[in-house]
PDB file of C-alpha atoms and ligand atoms in Angstrom:
ATOM      1  CA  MET A 153     -23.016  -0.782 -17.820  1.00  0.00           C
ATOM      2  CA  SER A 154     -20.087   0.968 -16.115  1.00  0.00           C
ATOM      3  CA  ALA A 155     -16.934   1.484 -18.179  1.00  0.00           C
ATOM      4  CA  VAL A 156     -14.860  -0.432 -15.622  1.00  0.00           C
ATOM      5  CA  TYR A 157     -17.123  -3.460 -15.718  1.00  0.00           C
ATOM      6  CA  GLU A 158     -17.236  -3.329 -19.485  1.00  0.00           C
ATOM      7  CA  THR A 159     -13.425  -3.569 -19.569  1.00  0.00           C
ATOM      8  CA  VAL A 160     -13.467  -6.500 -17.134  1.00  0.00           C
ATOM      9  CA  LEU A 161     -16.049  -8.328 -19.244  1.00  0.00           C
ATOM     10  CA  LYS A 162     -14.137  -7.650 -22.453  1.00  0.00           C
ATOM     11  CA  CYS A 163     -10.964  -9.158 -20.992  1.00  0.00           C
ATOM     12  CA  TYR A 164     -12.947 -12.087 -19.622  1.00  0.00           C
ATOM     13  CA  GLU A 165     -14.682 -12.795 -22.949  1.00  0.00           C
ATOM     14  CA  HIS A 166     -11.283 -12.714 -24.613  1.00  0.00           C
ATOM     15  CA  ILE A 167      -9.848 -15.562 -22.512  1.00  0.00           C
ATOM     16  CA  LYS A 168     -12.783 -17.489 -21.070  1.00  0.00           C
ATOM     17  CA  THR A 169     -12.441 -20.485 -23.370  1.00  0.00           C
ATOM     18  CA  ARG A 170      -8.857 -20.958 -22.142  1.00  0.00           C
ATOM     19  CA  ILE A 171      -9.762 -20.970 -18.435  1.00  0.00           C
ATOM     20  CA  PRO A 172      -9.846 -24.639 -17.410  1.00  0.00           C
ATOM     21  CA  PHE A 173     -12.032 -24.353 -14.282  1.00  0.00           C
ATOM     22  CA  VAL A 174     -13.629 -21.882 -11.894  1.00  0.00           C
ATOM     23  CA  PRO A 175     -10.789 -20.890  -9.558  1.00  0.00           C
ATOM     24  CA  ARG A 176     -11.627 -20.650  -5.858  1.00  0.00           C
ATOM     25  CA  VAL A 177      -8.466 -18.835  -4.793  1.00  0.00           C
ATOM     26  CA  ALA A 178      -6.645 -16.018  -6.614  1.00  0.00           C
ATOM     27  CA  VAL A 179      -2.971 -15.694  -5.703  1.00  0.00           C
ATOM     28  CA  VAL A 180      -0.826 -12.660  -6.473  1.00  0.00           C
ATOM     29  CA  LEU A 181       2.893 -13.368  -6.392  1.00  0.00           C
ATOM     30  CA  GLY A 182       5.265 -10.592  -5.350  1.00  0.00           C
ATOM     31  CA  SER A 183       8.977 -10.151  -6.013  1.00  0.00           C
ATOM     32  CA  GLY A 184      10.995 -13.350  -5.890  1.00  0.00           C
ATOM     33  CA  LEU A 185       7.971 -15.603  -5.538  1.00  0.00           C
ATOM     34  CA  GLY A 186       7.465 -16.349  -9.209  1.00  0.00           C
ATOM     35  CA  ALA A 187       8.769 -19.884  -8.827  1.00  0.00           C
ATOM     36  CA  PHE A 188       5.687 -20.747  -6.776  1.00  0.00           C
ATOM     37  CA  ALA A 189       3.743 -21.013 -10.010  1.00  0.00           C
ATOM     38  CA  GLU A 190       6.393 -23.188 -11.600  1.00  0.00           C
ATOM     39  CA  ASN A 191       6.288 -25.667  -8.717  1.00  0.00           C
ATOM     40  CA  MET A 192       2.649 -26.380  -9.402  1.00  0.00           C
ATOM     41  CA  GLN A 193       1.291 -28.573 -12.193  1.00  0.00           C
ATOM     42  CA  ALA A 194      -0.129 -25.926 -14.520  1.00  0.00           C
ATOM     43  CA  GLU A 195      -3.373 -26.757 -16.311  1.00  0.00           C
ATOM     44  CA  ALA A 196      -3.327 -23.546 -18.340  1.00  0.00           C
ATOM     45  CA  VAL A 197      -1.178 -20.455 -18.785  1.00  0.00           C
ATOM     46  CA  ILE A 198      -2.369 -17.125 -20.208  1.00  0.00           C
ATOM     47  CA  PRO A 199       0.267 -14.391 -20.746  1.00  0.00           C
ATOM     48  CA  TYR A 200      -1.097 -10.900 -20.014  1.00  0.00           C
ATOM     49  CA  SER A 201       0.273  -9.776 -23.377  1.00  0.00           C
ATOM     50  CA  GLU A 202      -2.342 -11.979 -25.061  1.00  0.00           C
ATOM     51  CA  ILE A 203      -5.223 -10.131 -23.384  1.00  0.00           C
ATOM     52  CA  ASP A 204      -6.195  -6.991 -25.307  1.00  0.00           C
ATOM     53  CA  GLY A 205      -5.913  -3.844 -23.180  1.00  0.00           C
ATOM     54  CA  PHE A 206      -4.278  -5.643 -20.269  1.00  0.00           C
ATOM     55  CA  PRO A 207      -1.380  -4.000 -18.346  1.00  0.00           C
ATOM     56  CA  VAL A 208       1.971  -5.795 -18.655  1.00  0.00           C
ATOM     57  CA  SER A 209       4.703  -5.524 -15.986  1.00  0.00           C
ATOM     58  CA  THR A 210       7.978  -3.833 -16.848  1.00  0.00           C
ATOM     59  CA  VAL A 211       9.827  -4.736 -13.612  1.00  0.00           C
ATOM     60  CA  PRO A 212      12.724  -7.195 -13.807  1.00  0.00           C
ATOM     61  CA  GLY A 213      11.816 -10.322 -11.830  1.00  0.00           C
ATOM     62  CA  HIS A 214       8.098  -9.946 -12.550  1.00  0.00           C
ATOM     63  CA  LYS A 215       6.741 -12.325 -15.180  1.00  0.00           C
ATOM     64  CA  GLY A 216       3.344 -11.437 -16.544  1.00  0.00           C
ATOM     65  CA  ARG A 217       0.869 -14.268 -16.846  1.00  0.00           C
ATOM     66  CA  PHE A 218      -2.028 -16.105 -15.257  1.00  0.00           C
ATOM     67  CA  VAL A 219      -1.272 -19.703 -14.284  1.00  0.00           C
ATOM     68  CA  PHE A 220      -4.103 -22.101 -13.468  1.00  0.00           C
ATOM     69  CA  GLY A 221      -3.653 -25.212 -11.380  1.00  0.00           C
ATOM     70  CA  LYS A 222      -4.778 -27.112  -8.289  1.00  0.00           C
ATOM     71  CA  ILE A 223      -3.189 -27.334  -4.863  1.00  0.00           C
ATOM     72  CA  ASP A 224      -4.481 -30.394  -3.035  1.00  0.00           C
ATOM     73  CA  GLY A 225      -7.613 -30.187  -5.146  1.00  0.00           C
ATOM     74  CA  VAL A 226      -8.150 -26.449  -4.542  1.00  0.00           C
ATOM     75  CA  PRO A 227      -8.541 -24.741  -7.938  1.00  0.00           C
ATOM     76  CA  ILE A 228      -6.440 -21.586  -8.086  1.00  0.00           C
ATOM     77  CA  VAL A 229      -5.426 -18.870 -10.486  1.00  0.00           C
ATOM     78  CA  ILE A 230      -2.013 -17.331  -9.940  1.00  0.00           C
ATOM     79  CA  MET A 231      -0.917 -13.897 -11.085  1.00  0.00           C
ATOM     80  CA  GLN A 232       2.725 -14.542 -11.814  1.00  0.00           C
ATOM     81  CA  GLY A 233       3.820 -10.917 -11.773  1.00  0.00           C
ATOM     82  CA  ARG A 234       1.750  -7.805 -11.118  1.00  0.00           C
ATOM     83  CA  VAL A 235       1.868  -4.260 -12.417  1.00  0.00           C
ATOM     84  CA  HIS A 236       2.600  -1.287 -10.191  1.00  0.00           C
ATOM     85  CA  TYR A 237       1.400   2.295 -10.136  1.00  0.00           C
ATOM     86  CA  TYR A 238       5.009   3.545 -10.424  1.00  0.00           C
ATOM     87  CA  GLU A 239       5.311   1.898 -13.826  1.00  0.00           C
ATOM     88  CA  GLY A 240       2.958   4.578 -15.089  1.00  0.00           C
ATOM     89  CA  TYR A 241      -0.296   2.631 -15.080  1.00  0.00           C
ATOM     90  CA  ASN A 242      -3.222   4.311 -13.394  1.00  0.00           C
ATOM     91  CA  VAL A 243      -4.596   2.665 -10.294  1.00  0.00           C
ATOM     92  CA  GLU A 244      -7.650   1.396 -12.170  1.00  0.00           C
ATOM     93  CA  GLU A 245      -5.333  -0.533 -14.484  1.00  0.00           C
ATOM     94  CA  VAL A 246      -3.332  -1.825 -11.515  1.00  0.00           C
ATOM     95  CA  VAL A 247      -6.435  -3.475 -10.006  1.00  0.00           C
ATOM     96  CA  LEU A 248      -7.909  -4.728 -13.298  1.00  0.00           C
ATOM     97  CA  PRO A 249      -6.327  -8.204 -12.877  1.00  0.00           C
ATOM     98  CA  ILE A 250      -7.958  -8.568  -9.432  1.00  0.00           C
ATOM     99  CA  ARG A 251     -11.326  -7.692 -10.947  1.00  0.00           C
ATOM    100  CA  LEU A 252     -10.759 -10.139 -13.772  1.00  0.00           C
ATOM    101  CA  MET A 253      -9.929 -12.966 -11.351  1.00  0.00           C
ATOM    102  CA  ARG A 254     -13.170 -12.175  -9.502  1.00  0.00           C
ATOM    103  CA  GLN A 255     -14.993 -12.403 -12.822  1.00  0.00           C
ATOM    104  CA  MET A 256     -13.414 -15.854 -13.272  1.00  0.00           C
ATOM    105  CA  GLY A 257     -15.152 -16.830 -10.028  1.00  0.00           C
ATOM    106  CA  ALA A 258     -12.420 -16.511  -7.377  1.00  0.00           C
ATOM    107  CA  GLU A 259     -13.815 -15.917  -3.886  1.00  0.00           C
ATOM    108  CA  ILE A 260     -10.563 -15.623  -1.962  1.00  0.00           C
ATOM    109  CA  VAL A 261      -7.506 -13.569  -2.813  1.00  0.00           C
ATOM    110  CA  VAL A 262      -4.067 -14.206  -1.345  1.00  0.00           C
ATOM    111  CA  LEU A 263      -1.740 -11.247  -1.849  1.00  0.00           C
ATOM    112  CA  THR A 264       2.021 -11.415  -1.389  1.00  0.00           C
ATOM    113  CA  ASN A 265       4.724  -8.793  -1.600  1.00  0.00           C
ATOM    114  CA  ALA A 266       8.177  -7.667  -0.582  1.00  0.00           C
ATOM    115  CA  SER A 267       8.429  -4.880   1.974  1.00  0.00           C
ATOM    116  CA  GLY A 268      10.787  -2.788   4.035  1.00  0.00           C
ATOM    117  CA  GLY A 269      10.614  -3.388   7.771  1.00  0.00           C
ATOM    118  CA  ILE A 270       9.684  -0.343   9.853  1.00  0.00           C
ATOM    119  CA  ASN A 271       9.100  -2.192  13.118  1.00  0.00           C
ATOM    120  CA  ARG A 272      12.492  -2.401  14.829  1.00  0.00           C
ATOM    121  CA  LEU A 273      11.696  -5.893  16.102  1.00  0.00           C
ATOM    122  CA  PHE A 274      11.710  -7.161  12.512  1.00  0.00           C
ATOM    123  CA  LYS A 275      14.719  -8.284  10.521  1.00  0.00           C
ATOM    124  CA  ALA A 276      15.365  -8.887   6.842  1.00  0.00           C
ATOM    125  CA  GLY A 277      13.943 -12.250   5.835  1.00  0.00           C
ATOM    126  CA  ASP A 278      10.987 -12.161   8.250  1.00  0.00           C
ATOM    127  CA  PHE A 279       7.480 -12.918   7.024  1.00  0.00           C
ATOM    128  CA  MET A 280       4.678 -10.632   8.161  1.00  0.00           C
ATOM    129  CA  LEU A 281       1.001 -11.503   8.071  1.00  0.00           C
ATOM    130  CA  ILE A 282      -0.749  -8.277   7.082  1.00  0.00           C
ATOM    131  CA  ARG A 283      -3.449  -7.530   9.646  1.00  0.00           C
ATOM    132  CA  ASP A 284      -4.381  -4.011   8.550  1.00  0.00           C
ATOM    133  CA  HIS A 285      -3.183  -1.345   6.174  1.00  0.00           C
ATOM    134  CA  ILE A 286      -2.702   2.373   5.657  1.00  0.00           C
ATOM    135  CA  SER A 287      -3.785   3.504   2.193  1.00  0.00           C
ATOM    136  CA  SER A 288      -3.779   7.248   2.874  1.00  0.00           C
ATOM    137  CA  PHE A 289      -0.637   7.950   0.811  1.00  0.00           C
ATOM    138  CA  PHE A 290      -1.887   6.212  -2.310  1.00  0.00           C
ATOM    139  CA  PRO A 291      -4.741   6.983  -4.717  1.00  0.00           C
ATOM    140  CA  ASN A 292      -7.843   4.962  -3.921  1.00  0.00           C
ATOM    141  CA  PRO A 293      -8.612   2.441  -6.695  1.00  0.00           C
ATOM    142  CA  LEU A 294     -12.339   3.124  -6.342  1.00  0.00           C
ATOM    143  CA  ILE A 295     -12.147   6.803  -7.308  1.00  0.00           C
ATOM    144  CA  GLY A 296     -14.318   7.522 -10.337  1.00  0.00           C
ATOM    145  CA  GLU A 297     -17.702   6.266 -11.399  1.00  0.00           C
ATOM    146  CA  ASN A 298     -18.610   3.366  -9.112  1.00  0.00           C
ATOM    147  CA  PRO A 299     -18.977   0.092 -11.028  1.00  0.00           C
ATOM    148  CA  GLU A 300     -22.249  -0.925  -9.354  1.00  0.00           C
ATOM    149  CA  GLU A 301     -21.933  -4.389 -10.923  1.00  0.00           C
ATOM    150  CA  LEU A 302     -18.893  -4.984  -8.686  1.00  0.00           C
ATOM    151  CA  GLY A 303     -19.733  -3.346  -5.374  1.00  0.00           C
ATOM    152  CA  VAL A 304     -21.131  -0.414  -3.434  1.00  0.00           C
ATOM    153  CA  ARG A 305     -19.965   3.207  -3.562  1.00  0.00           C
ATOM    154  CA  PHE A 306     -18.699   3.317   0.038  1.00  0.00           C
ATOM    155  CA  PRO A 307     -17.397  -0.138   0.975  1.00  0.00           C
ATOM    156  CA  ASP A 308     -16.569  -0.936   4.602  1.00  0.00           C
ATOM    157  CA  MET A 309     -12.875  -1.499   5.357  1.00  0.00           C
ATOM    158  CA  THR A 310     -13.178  -2.505   9.013  1.00  0.00           C
ATOM    159  CA  GLU A 311     -11.821  -5.990   8.371  1.00  0.00           C
ATOM    160  CA  VAL A 312      -9.980  -6.029   5.075  1.00  0.00           C
ATOM    161  CA  TYR A 313      -7.818  -8.989   6.018  1.00  0.00           C
ATOM    162  CA  ASN A 314     -10.175 -11.830   6.816  1.00  0.00           C
ATOM    163  CA  GLU A 315      -9.869 -13.066  10.387  1.00  0.00           C
ATOM    164  CA  SER A 316     -10.486 -16.754   9.559  1.00  0.00           C
ATOM    165  CA  LEU A 317      -7.931 -16.711   6.753  1.00  0.00           C
ATOM    166  CA  CYS A 318      -5.401 -14.987   9.035  1.00  0.00           C
ATOM    167  CA  ARG A 319      -5.944 -17.720  11.656  1.00  0.00           C
ATOM    168  CA  LEU A 320      -5.579 -20.410   9.012  1.00  0.00           C
ATOM    169  CA  ILE A 321      -2.241 -18.934   7.919  1.00  0.00           C
ATOM    170  CA  GLU A 322      -1.058 -18.507  11.515  1.00  0.00           C
ATOM    171  CA  ASP A 323      -1.956 -22.116  12.316  1.00  0.00           C
ATOM    172  CA  THR A 324      -0.187 -23.323   9.185  1.00  0.00           C
ATOM    173  CA  ALA A 325       2.939 -21.338  10.038  1.00  0.00           C
ATOM    174  CA  ARG A 326       2.947 -22.847  13.533  1.00  0.00           C
ATOM    175  CA  GLU A 327       2.428 -26.336  12.141  1.00  0.00           C
ATOM    176  CA  TYR A 328       5.433 -25.949   9.806  1.00  0.00           C
ATOM    177  CA  LYS A 329       7.475 -24.065  12.422  1.00  0.00           C
ATOM    178  CA  ILE A 330       7.743 -21.037  10.147  1.00  0.00           C
ATOM    179  CA  PRO A 331       8.135 -17.835  12.210  1.00  0.00           C
ATOM    180  CA  LEU A 332       5.442 -15.331  11.280  1.00  0.00           C
ATOM    181  CA  LYS A 333       5.261 -11.709  12.398  1.00  0.00           C
ATOM    182  CA  GLN A 334       2.077  -9.655  12.169  1.00  0.00           C
ATOM    183  CA  GLY A 335       1.473  -6.019  11.485  1.00  0.00           C
ATOM    184  CA  THR A 336       0.177  -3.081   9.525  1.00  0.00           C
ATOM    185  CA  TYR A 337       1.387  -2.496   5.972  1.00  0.00           C
ATOM    186  CA  VAL A 338       1.513   0.892   4.304  1.00  0.00           C
ATOM    187  CA  GLN A 339       1.512   1.303   0.521  1.00  0.00           C
ATOM    188  CA  LEU A 340       3.397   4.218  -1.022  1.00  0.00           C
ATOM    189  CA  THR A 341       3.670   4.918  -4.710  1.00  0.00           C
ATOM    190  CA  GLY A 342       7.437   4.473  -5.055  1.00  0.00           C
ATOM    191  CA  PRO A 343       9.494   4.004  -7.103  1.00  0.00           C
ATOM    192  CA  SER A 344      12.059   5.798  -4.944  1.00  0.00           C
ATOM    193  CA  TYR A 345      12.491   4.178  -1.572  1.00  0.00           C
ATOM    194  CA  GLU A 346      11.493   6.236   1.459  1.00  0.00           C
ATOM    195  CA  SER A 347      13.691   8.737   3.246  1.00  0.00           C
ATOM    196  CA  PRO A 348      14.623   8.109   6.912  1.00  0.00           C
ATOM    197  CA  ALA A 349      12.284  10.954   7.941  1.00  0.00           C
ATOM    198  CA  GLU A 350       9.420   9.338   6.056  1.00  0.00           C
ATOM    199  CA  ILE A 351      10.113   6.042   7.788  1.00  0.00           C
ATOM    200  CA  ARG A 352      10.058   7.769  11.202  1.00  0.00           C
ATOM    201  CA  MET A 353       6.727   9.351  10.237  1.00  0.00           C
ATOM    202  CA  LEU A 354       5.274   6.030   9.072  1.00  0.00           C
ATOM    203  CA  ARG A 355       6.383   4.365  12.328  1.00  0.00           C
ATOM    204  CA  MET A 356       4.618   7.079  14.342  1.00  0.00           C
ATOM    205  CA  LEU A 357       1.487   6.410  12.301  1.00  0.00           C
ATOM    206  CA  GLY A 358       1.539   2.755  13.263  1.00  0.00           C
ATOM    207  CA  ALA A 359       3.004   1.089  10.179  1.00  0.00           C
ATOM    208  CA  ASP A 360       5.175  -2.009  10.615  1.00  0.00           C
ATOM    209  CA  ALA A 361       6.213  -2.494   6.977  1.00  0.00           C
ATOM    210  CA  VAL A 362       6.195  -0.421   3.802  1.00  0.00           C
ATOM    211  CA  GLY A 363       5.899  -1.347   0.143  1.00  0.00           C
ATOM    212  CA  MET A 364       4.629  -0.319  -3.270  1.00  0.00           C
ATOM    213  CA  SER A 365       1.754  -2.740  -3.865  1.00  0.00           C
ATOM    214  CA  THR A 366      -1.038  -4.807  -2.336  1.00  0.00           C
ATOM    215  CA  VAL A 367      -3.259  -2.270  -0.532  1.00  0.00           C
ATOM    216  CA  CYS A 368      -5.031  -0.998  -3.654  1.00  0.00           C
ATOM    217  CA  GLU A 369      -5.579  -4.619  -4.705  1.00  0.00           C
ATOM    218  CA  ALA A 370      -6.967  -5.478  -1.264  1.00  0.00           C
ATOM    219  CA  ILE A 371      -9.380  -2.523  -1.443  1.00  0.00           C
ATOM    220  CA  ALA A 372     -10.579  -3.500  -4.926  1.00  0.00           C
ATOM    221  CA  ALA A 373     -11.048  -7.110  -3.769  1.00  0.00           C
ATOM    222  CA  ARG A 374     -13.015  -6.095  -0.652  1.00  0.00           C
ATOM    223  CA  HIS A 375     -15.138  -3.798  -2.797  1.00  0.00           C
ATOM    224  CA  MET A 376     -16.211  -6.934  -4.681  1.00  0.00           C
ATOM    225  CA  GLY A 377     -16.815  -8.868  -1.470  1.00  0.00           C
ATOM    226  CA  MET A 378     -13.829 -11.176  -1.833  1.00  0.00           C
ATOM    227  CA  GLN A 379     -12.141 -12.626   1.250  1.00  0.00           C
ATOM    228  CA  VAL A 380      -8.657 -11.182   1.447  1.00  0.00           C
ATOM    229  CA  CYS A 381      -5.433 -12.210   3.141  1.00  0.00           C
ATOM    230  CA  ALA A 382      -1.869 -11.036   2.587  1.00  0.00           C
ATOM    231  CA  ILE A 383       1.646 -12.029   3.549  1.00  0.00           C
ATOM    232  CA  SER A 384       4.699  -9.828   3.187  1.00  0.00           C
ATOM    233  CA  CYS A 385       8.336 -10.816   2.991  1.00  0.00           C
ATOM    234  CA  VAL A 386      10.366  -8.185   4.828  1.00  0.00           C
ATOM    235  CA  THR A 387      13.273  -8.117   2.401  1.00  0.00           C
ATOM    236  CA  ASN A 388      15.190  -5.284   4.066  1.00  0.00           C
ATOM    237  CA  MET A 389      14.958  -2.914   6.961  1.00  0.00           C
ATOM    238  CA  ALA A 390      13.488   0.401   5.823  1.00  0.00           C
ATOM    239  CA  ALA A 391      15.613   3.491   5.178  1.00  0.00           C
ATOM    240  CA  GLY A 392      17.588   4.943   8.051  1.00  0.00           C
ATOM    241  CA  ILE A 393      17.236   1.945  10.372  1.00  0.00           C
ATOM    242  CA  LEU A 394      20.489   0.255   9.455  1.00  0.00           C
ATOM    243  CA  ASN A 395      23.575   2.157   8.454  1.00  0.00           C
ATOM    244  CA  GLN A 396      23.364   1.178   4.785  1.00  0.00           C
ATOM    245  CA  PRO A 397      21.642   2.274   1.570  1.00  0.00           C
ATOM    246  CA  LEU A 398      18.730   0.285   0.104  1.00  0.00           C
ATOM    247  CA  SER A 399      18.890  -1.458  -3.230  1.00  0.00           C
ATOM    248  CA  HIS A 400      16.614  -3.498  -5.435  1.00  0.00           C
ATOM    249  CA  ALA A 401      19.415  -6.107  -5.516  1.00  0.00           C
ATOM    250  CA  GLU A 402      19.087  -6.577  -1.733  1.00  0.00           C
ATOM    251  CA  VAL A 403      15.307  -6.862  -2.027  1.00  0.00           C
ATOM    252  CA  GLN A 404      15.668  -9.467  -4.781  1.00  0.00           C
ATOM    253  CA  GLU A 405      18.379 -11.383  -2.923  1.00  0.00           C
ATOM    254  CA  THR A 406      16.358 -11.701   0.303  1.00  0.00           C
ATOM    255  CA  ALA A 407      13.186 -12.573  -1.605  1.00  0.00           C
ATOM    256  CA  ASP A 408      15.052 -15.313  -3.485  1.00  0.00           C
ATOM    257  CA  ARG A 409      16.679 -16.651  -0.321  1.00  0.00           C
ATOM    258  CA  THR A 410      13.416 -16.902   1.608  1.00  0.00           C
ATOM    259  CA  ALA A 411      11.294 -18.054  -1.338  1.00  0.00           C
ATOM    260  CA  PRO A 412      11.338 -21.795  -0.518  1.00  0.00           C
ATOM    261  CA  LEU A 413       9.961 -21.205   2.985  1.00  0.00           C
ATOM    262  CA  PHE A 414       7.463 -18.626   1.717  1.00  0.00           C
ATOM    263  CA  GLN A 415       6.285 -21.100  -0.911  1.00  0.00           C
ATOM    264  CA  GLN A 416       5.861 -23.812   1.712  1.00  0.00           C
ATOM    265  CA  LEU A 417       3.698 -21.504   3.827  1.00  0.00           C
ATOM    266  CA  LEU A 418       1.624 -20.526   0.790  1.00  0.00           C
ATOM    267  CA  PHE A 419       1.145 -24.075  -0.505  1.00  0.00           C
ATOM    268  CA  ALA A 420       0.149 -25.469   2.877  1.00  0.00           C
ATOM    269  CA  SER A 421      -2.189 -22.557   3.623  1.00  0.00           C
ATOM    270  CA  ILE A 422      -3.937 -22.610   0.238  1.00  0.00           C
ATOM    271  CA  ALA A 423      -4.424 -26.372   0.488  1.00  0.00           C
ATOM    272  CA  LYS A 424      -6.751 -25.664   3.431  1.00  0.00           C
ATOM    273  CA  MET A 425      -8.756 -22.855   1.820  1.00  0.00           C
TER     274      MET A 425
HETATM  275  N1  HPA B 501      10.373   0.350   0.766  1.00  0.00           N
HETATM  276  C1  HPA B 501       9.375   0.263  -0.127  1.00  0.00           C
HETATM  277  N2  HPA B 501       9.125  -0.844  -0.810  1.00  0.00           N
HETATM  278  C2  HPA B 501       9.900  -1.921  -0.578  1.00  0.00           C
HETATM  279  C3  HPA B 501      10.955  -1.884   0.333  1.00  0.00           C
HETATM  280  C4  HPA B 501      11.203  -0.681   1.054  1.00  0.00           C
HETATM  281  O1  HPA B 501      12.116  -0.572   1.883  1.00  0.00           O
HETATM  282  N3  HPA B 501      11.529  -3.125   0.321  1.00  0.00           N
HETATM  283  C5  HPA B 501      10.828  -3.861  -0.569  1.00  0.00           C
HETATM  284  N4  HPA B 501       9.839  -3.145  -1.128  1.00  0.00           N
END
């Protein structure tokens, strides 16, 4: 058995008696979205700290626990808080929770995050449906011995973000009159924000928004054959676009302000999955 799969199984064995059902959808909540889990009737909660060997987030505003519940009858597991590469975890640890949620039985993963807007047509507070990504500036989560139990050595990434799920989210946004942009997301390691020159480079490469999460999780999920979709909250315009410095406080403030609408879009979309 591969070492990676052994770790996944060990974590799973540790908590399986506390998992109330087989989740269909796995949801990863980004900055400011934590309340989503609290607005759902939880059937079980498992703090990451109670799972031996599991990475625990150190970022303010990121809780660390799995929350299980149903949205309109759809069984889901929520990651309330994720860990990031910049916290010092290696990328294999960063994607371990995704692999564990797959082991629980989840077939769909919904990723959310906060990002900086690179596309000049965006503004702070916009939501962007992620249609494609650029992972070239971030270590690939599949480097190392391939866990054959999970997926193939060279997985296809032609359609990471599932077309049907994207349509479902677009339709839901239209139905609720929630404006929804679309674009390509690029993941950098952080934790420093980008320089204006880096943002100009990323724009030339075709990126519409930049952040420090999500892509490695999407790759790990596709590796396992999960259906993936992702929505980003553009919490600020990226460096050098507006005449002002970036701050985590601004990111948090915009994420908090837009959270109710973001939650509505998530709830209504997941209900149809
Ligand atoms: N850059 C990188 N990550 C981010 C940003 C940004 O401007 N905003 C929120 N997350």
